[in-house]
Tab-separated table of C-alpha atoms in Angstrom:
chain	number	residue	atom	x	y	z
A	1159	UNK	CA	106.548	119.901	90.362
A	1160	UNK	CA	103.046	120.732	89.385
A	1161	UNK	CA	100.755	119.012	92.280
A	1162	UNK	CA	97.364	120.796	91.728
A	1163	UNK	CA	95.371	121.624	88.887
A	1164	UNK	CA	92.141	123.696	88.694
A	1165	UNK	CA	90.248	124.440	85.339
A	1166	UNK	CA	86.836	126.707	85.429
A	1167	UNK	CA	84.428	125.147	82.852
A	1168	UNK	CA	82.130	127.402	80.821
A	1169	UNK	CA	83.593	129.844	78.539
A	1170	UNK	CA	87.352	127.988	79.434
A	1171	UNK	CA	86.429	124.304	78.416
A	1172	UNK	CA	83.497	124.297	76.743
A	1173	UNK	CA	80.946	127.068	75.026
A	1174	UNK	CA	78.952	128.324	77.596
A	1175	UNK	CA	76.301	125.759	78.708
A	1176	UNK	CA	77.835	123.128	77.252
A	1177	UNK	CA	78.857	119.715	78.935
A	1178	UNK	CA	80.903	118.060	75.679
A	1179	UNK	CA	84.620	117.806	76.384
A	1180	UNK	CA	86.997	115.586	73.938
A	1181	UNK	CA	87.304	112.345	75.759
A	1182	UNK	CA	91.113	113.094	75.577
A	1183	UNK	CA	90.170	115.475	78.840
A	1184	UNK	CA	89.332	112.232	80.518
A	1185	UNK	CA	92.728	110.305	79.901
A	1186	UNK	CA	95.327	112.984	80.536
A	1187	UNK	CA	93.415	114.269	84.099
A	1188	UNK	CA	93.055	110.371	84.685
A	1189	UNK	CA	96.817	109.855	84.042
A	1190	UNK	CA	97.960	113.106	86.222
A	1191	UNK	CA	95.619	111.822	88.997
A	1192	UNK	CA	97.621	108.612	89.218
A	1193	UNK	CA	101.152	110.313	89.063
A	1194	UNK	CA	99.812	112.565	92.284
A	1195	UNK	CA	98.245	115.724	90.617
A	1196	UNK	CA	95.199	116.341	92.353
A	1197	UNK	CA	92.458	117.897	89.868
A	1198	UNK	CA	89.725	120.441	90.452
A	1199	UNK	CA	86.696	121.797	88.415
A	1200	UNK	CA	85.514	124.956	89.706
A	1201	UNK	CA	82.661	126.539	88.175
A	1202	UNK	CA	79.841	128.754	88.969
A	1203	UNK	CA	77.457	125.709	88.162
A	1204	UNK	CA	76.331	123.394	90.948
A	1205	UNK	CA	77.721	119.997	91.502
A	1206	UNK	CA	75.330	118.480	89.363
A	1207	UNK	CA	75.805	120.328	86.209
A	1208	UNK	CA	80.127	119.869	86.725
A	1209	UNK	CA	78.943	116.081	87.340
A	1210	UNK	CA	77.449	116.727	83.117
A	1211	UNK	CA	80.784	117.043	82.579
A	1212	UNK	CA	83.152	115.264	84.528
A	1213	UNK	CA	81.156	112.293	86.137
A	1214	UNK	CA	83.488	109.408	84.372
A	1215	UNK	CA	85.534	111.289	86.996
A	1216	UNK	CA	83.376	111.928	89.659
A	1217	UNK	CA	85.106	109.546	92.654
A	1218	UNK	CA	88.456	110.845	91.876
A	1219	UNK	CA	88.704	114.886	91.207
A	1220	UNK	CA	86.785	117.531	93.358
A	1221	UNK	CA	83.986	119.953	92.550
A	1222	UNK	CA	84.622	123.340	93.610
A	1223	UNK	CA	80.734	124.347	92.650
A	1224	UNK	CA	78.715	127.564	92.598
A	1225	UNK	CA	82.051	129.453	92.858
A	1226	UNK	CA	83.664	127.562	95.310
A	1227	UNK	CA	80.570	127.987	98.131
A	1228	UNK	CA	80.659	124.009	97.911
A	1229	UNK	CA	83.213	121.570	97.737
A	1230	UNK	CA	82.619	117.914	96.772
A	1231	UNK	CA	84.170	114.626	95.447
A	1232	UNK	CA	82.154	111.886	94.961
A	1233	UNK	CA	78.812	112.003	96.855
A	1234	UNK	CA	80.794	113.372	100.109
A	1235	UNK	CA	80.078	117.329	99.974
A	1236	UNK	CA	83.465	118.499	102.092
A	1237	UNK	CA	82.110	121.960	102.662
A	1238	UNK	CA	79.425	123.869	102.082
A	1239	UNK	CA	78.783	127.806	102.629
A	1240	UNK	CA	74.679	128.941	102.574
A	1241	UNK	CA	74.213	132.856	102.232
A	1242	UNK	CA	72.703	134.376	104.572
A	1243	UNK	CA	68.469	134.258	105.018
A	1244	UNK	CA	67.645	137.962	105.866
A	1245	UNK	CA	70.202	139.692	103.466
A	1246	UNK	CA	69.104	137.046	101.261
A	1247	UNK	CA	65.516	138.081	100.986
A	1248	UNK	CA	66.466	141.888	101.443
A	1249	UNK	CA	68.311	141.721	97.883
A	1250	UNK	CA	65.949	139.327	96.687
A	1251	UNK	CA	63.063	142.428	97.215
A	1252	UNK	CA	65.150	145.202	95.771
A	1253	UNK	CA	65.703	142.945	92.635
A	1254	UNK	CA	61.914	142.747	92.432
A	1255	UNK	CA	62.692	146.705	90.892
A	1256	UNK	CA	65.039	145.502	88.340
A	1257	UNK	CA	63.915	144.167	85.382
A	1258	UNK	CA	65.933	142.059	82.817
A	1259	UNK	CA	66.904	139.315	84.435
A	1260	UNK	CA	65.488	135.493	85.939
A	1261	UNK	CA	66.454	134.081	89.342
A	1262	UNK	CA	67.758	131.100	89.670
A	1263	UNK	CA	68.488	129.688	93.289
A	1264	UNK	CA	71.451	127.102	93.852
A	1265	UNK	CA	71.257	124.373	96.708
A	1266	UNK	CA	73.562	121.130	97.172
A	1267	UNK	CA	71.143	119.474	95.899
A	1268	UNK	CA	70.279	120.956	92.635
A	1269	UNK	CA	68.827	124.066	91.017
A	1270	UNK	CA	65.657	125.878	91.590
A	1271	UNK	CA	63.724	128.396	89.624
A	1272	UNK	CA	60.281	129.841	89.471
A	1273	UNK	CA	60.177	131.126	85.879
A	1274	UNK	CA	57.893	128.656	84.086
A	1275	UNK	CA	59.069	129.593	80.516
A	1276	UNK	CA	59.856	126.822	78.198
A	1277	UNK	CA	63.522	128.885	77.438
A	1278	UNK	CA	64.741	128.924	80.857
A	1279	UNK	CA	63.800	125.533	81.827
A	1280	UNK	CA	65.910	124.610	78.787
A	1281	UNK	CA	68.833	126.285	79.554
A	1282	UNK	CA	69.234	125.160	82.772
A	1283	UNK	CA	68.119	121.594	82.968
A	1284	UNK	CA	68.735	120.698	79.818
A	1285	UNK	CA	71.937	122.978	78.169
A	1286	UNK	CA	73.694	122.747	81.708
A	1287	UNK	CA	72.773	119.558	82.899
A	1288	UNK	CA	71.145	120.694	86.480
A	1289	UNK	CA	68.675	118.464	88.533
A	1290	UNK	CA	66.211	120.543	90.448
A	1291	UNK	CA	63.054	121.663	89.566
A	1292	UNK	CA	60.247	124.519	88.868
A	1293	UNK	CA	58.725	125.460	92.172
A	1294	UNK	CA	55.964	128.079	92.635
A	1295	UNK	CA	57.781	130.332	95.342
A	1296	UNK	CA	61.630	130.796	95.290
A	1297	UNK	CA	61.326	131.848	99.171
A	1298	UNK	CA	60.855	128.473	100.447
A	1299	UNK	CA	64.219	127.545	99.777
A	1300	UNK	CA	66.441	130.768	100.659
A	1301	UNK	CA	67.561	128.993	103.916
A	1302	UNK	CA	70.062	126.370	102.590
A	1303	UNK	CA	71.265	128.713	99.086
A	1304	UNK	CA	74.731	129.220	98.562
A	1305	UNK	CA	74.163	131.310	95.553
A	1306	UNK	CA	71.658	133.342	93.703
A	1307	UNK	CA	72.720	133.437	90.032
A	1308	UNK	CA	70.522	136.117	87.554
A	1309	UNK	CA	70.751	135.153	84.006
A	1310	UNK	CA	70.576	138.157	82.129
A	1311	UNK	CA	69.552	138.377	78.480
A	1312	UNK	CA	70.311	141.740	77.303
A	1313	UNK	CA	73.554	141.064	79.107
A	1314	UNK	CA	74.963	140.669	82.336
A	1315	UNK	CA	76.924	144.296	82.949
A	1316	UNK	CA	73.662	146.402	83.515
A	1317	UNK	CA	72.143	144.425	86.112
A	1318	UNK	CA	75.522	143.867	88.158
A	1319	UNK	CA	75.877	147.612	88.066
A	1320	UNK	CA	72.794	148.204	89.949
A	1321	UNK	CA	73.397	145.911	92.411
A	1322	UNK	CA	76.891	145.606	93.085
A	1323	UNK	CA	77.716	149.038	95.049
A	1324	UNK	CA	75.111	148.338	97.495
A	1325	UNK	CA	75.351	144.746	98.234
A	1326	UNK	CA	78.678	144.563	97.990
A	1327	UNK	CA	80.033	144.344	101.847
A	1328	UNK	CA	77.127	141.649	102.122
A	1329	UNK	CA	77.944	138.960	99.498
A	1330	UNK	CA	80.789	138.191	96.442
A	1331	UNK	CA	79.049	139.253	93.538
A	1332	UNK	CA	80.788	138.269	90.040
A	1333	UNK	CA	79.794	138.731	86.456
A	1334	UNK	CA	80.174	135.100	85.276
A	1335	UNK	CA	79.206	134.605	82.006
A	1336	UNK	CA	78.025	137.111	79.169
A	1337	UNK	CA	74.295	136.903	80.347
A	1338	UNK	CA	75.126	135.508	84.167
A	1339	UNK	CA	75.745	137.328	87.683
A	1340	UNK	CA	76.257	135.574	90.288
A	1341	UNK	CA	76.126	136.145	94.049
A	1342	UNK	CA	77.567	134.615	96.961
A	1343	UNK	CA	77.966	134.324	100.331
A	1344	UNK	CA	81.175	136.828	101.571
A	1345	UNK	CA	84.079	134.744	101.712
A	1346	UNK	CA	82.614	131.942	99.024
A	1347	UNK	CA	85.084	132.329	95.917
A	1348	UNK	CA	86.417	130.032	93.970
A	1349	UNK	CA	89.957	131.336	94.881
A	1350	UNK	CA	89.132	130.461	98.777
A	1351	UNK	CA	87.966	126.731	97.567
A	1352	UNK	CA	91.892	126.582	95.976
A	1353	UNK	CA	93.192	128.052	99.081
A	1354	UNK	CA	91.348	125.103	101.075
A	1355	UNK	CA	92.339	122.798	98.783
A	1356	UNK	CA	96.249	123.950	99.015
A	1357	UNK	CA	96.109	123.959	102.911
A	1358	UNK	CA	94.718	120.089	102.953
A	1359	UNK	CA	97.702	118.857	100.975
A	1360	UNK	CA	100.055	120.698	101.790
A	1361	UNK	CA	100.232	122.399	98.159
A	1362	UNK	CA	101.738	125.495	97.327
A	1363	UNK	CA	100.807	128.390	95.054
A	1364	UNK	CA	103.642	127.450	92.849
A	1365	UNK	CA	102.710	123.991	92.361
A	1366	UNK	CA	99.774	125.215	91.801
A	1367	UNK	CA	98.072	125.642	87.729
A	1368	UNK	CA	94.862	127.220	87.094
A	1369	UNK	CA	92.645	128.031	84.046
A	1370	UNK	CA	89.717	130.622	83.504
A	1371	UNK	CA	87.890	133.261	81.757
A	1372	UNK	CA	85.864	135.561	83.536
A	1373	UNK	CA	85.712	137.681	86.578
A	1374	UNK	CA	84.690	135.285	89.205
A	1375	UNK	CA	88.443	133.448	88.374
A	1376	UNK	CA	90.285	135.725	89.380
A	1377	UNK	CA	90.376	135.161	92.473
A	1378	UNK	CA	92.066	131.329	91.942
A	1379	UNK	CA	94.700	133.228	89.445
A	1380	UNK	CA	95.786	134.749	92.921
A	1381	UNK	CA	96.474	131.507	94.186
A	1382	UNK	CA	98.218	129.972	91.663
A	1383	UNK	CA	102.058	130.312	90.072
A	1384	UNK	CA	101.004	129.319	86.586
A	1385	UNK	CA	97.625	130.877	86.027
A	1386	UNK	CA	95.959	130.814	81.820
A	1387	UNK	CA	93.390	132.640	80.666
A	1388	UNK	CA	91.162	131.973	77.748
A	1389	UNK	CA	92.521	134.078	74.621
A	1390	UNK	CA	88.741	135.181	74.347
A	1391	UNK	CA	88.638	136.243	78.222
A	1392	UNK	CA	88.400	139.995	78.489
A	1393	UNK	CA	91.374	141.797	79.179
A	1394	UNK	CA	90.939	142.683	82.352
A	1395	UNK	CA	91.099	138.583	82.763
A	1396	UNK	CA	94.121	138.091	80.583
A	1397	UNK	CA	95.952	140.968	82.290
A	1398	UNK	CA	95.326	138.946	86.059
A	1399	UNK	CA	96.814	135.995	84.263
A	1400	UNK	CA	100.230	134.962	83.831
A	1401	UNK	CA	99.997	133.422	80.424
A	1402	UNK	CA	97.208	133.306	77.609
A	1403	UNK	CA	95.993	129.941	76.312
A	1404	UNK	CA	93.415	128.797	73.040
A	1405	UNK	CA	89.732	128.505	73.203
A	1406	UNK	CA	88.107	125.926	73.975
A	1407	UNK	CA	87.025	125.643	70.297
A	1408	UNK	CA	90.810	124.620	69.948
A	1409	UNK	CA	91.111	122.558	73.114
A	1410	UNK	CA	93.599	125.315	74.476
A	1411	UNK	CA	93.689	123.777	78.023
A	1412	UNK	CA	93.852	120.346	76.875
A	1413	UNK	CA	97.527	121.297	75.468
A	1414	UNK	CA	98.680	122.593	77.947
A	1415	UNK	CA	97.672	119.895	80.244
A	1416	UNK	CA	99.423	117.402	78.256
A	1417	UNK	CA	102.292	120.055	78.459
A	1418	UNK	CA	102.192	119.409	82.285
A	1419	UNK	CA	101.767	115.859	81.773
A	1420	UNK	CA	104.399	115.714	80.168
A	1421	UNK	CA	107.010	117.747	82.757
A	1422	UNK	CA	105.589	115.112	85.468
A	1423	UNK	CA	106.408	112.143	83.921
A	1424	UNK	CA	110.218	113.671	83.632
A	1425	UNK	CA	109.887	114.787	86.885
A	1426	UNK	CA	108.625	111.326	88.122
């Protein structure tokens, strides 16, 4: 019997940025929930932005945010992992060289940026729902970050390339989106969160389902025995899954979570 469930959310659920799920989400999660299927969201975005999506659900499913660095349900935040300060700033200063991209610096409680361009601001306090702020120097608030995220314009692959041979024995570093990369602290993935998440209840991989798109899910594919990814995930993401499900422009994970409903209820 299925007894965990763990969707990523841009790119998987909804277009990327967006926070509008069919309300139909709501009532089949809400009815697995009560039939004992725990329910995760795990997403590169922070708590708050998930929260755009999912708060009619916030007290009873867990956030696996900024790629599983923090785990929360409700207003409890279960755990929490903060990169560290001095390789922090070190990559921070090399990036300083690279040009293409805006920072944007993820805390529990909410986003921070120093770009003051009408654009960015938009896209991530209004498209993704964050609460945080504009602040006039980034390194003020390195000490509690649990993940650096550079959106990319031109596209993501060309920054990650310059960065990720170097830095990567010091932090996960995933491309998350077409324009995002994100970077973590080592051991922060959003597979680990599952893993966590497993070991509390008891649950094992093959009661386990999971859902995705892009490279920073692979990791939860690994933990899972039923594993879908999006049919416009790459192929390098389709090929880690076991089975390939519809966009989200077709509510692809919302049938097959009604699939599962359904195989509980005969279960039950």
């Amino acid at each position: 019997m299925i007894r965990l469930i763990v969707s990523d959310i841009d790119g998987t659920l909804v277009p990327e940025g967006g926070s509008y799920v069919n309300p139909e989400y709501m009532t089949v999660i809400r009815e697995l929930l009560h039939r004992g299927v725990q329910f995760a969201a795990a997403s590169g975005r922070q708590s708050s932005s998930i929260d755009a999506v999912f708060h009619e659900l916030r007290e009873e499913i867990y956030y696996l945010g900024d790629n599983g660095a923090c785990i929360e349900k409700g207003d409890q935040c279960i755990k929490e992992m903060c990169m560290d300060r001095e390789d922090l700033c070190a990559l921070r200063k090399e990036l300083e060289g690279i040009p293409g991209h805006q920072q944007l610096l993820s805390l529990r409680e909410g986003y921070y940026i120093d770009d003051k361009s009408e654009e960015f601001y938009h896209l991530v306090f209004e498209e993704y729902g964050g609460v945080g702020g504009v602040v006039e120097d980034l390194g003020d608030y390195v000490d509690a970050c649990i993940k650096l995220s550079l959106y990319c314009k031109e596209g993501a692959k060309g920054v990650y390339d310059q960065i990720s041979s170097c830095w990567k024995e010091k932090f996960v570093i995933n491309v998350s989106g077409a324009k995002w990369v994100d970077i973590n602290a080592a051991g922060a993935t959003k597979g680990g969160a599952v893993q966590w998440l497993q070991e509390a209840y008891g649950i094992t991989p093959e009661e386990t389902v999971v859902f995705g798109d892009n490279y920073n899910d692979i990791s939860m594919m690994m933990r899972a025995g039923r594993s879908y990814a999006s049919e416009l995930s790459a192929p390098d993401i389709r090929k880690a899954a076991g089975y390939v499900v519809a966009s989200y422009e077709k509510d692809g994970v919302l049938q097959v979570l009604k699939e599962i409903l359904q195989e509980v209820r005969n279960e039950m």
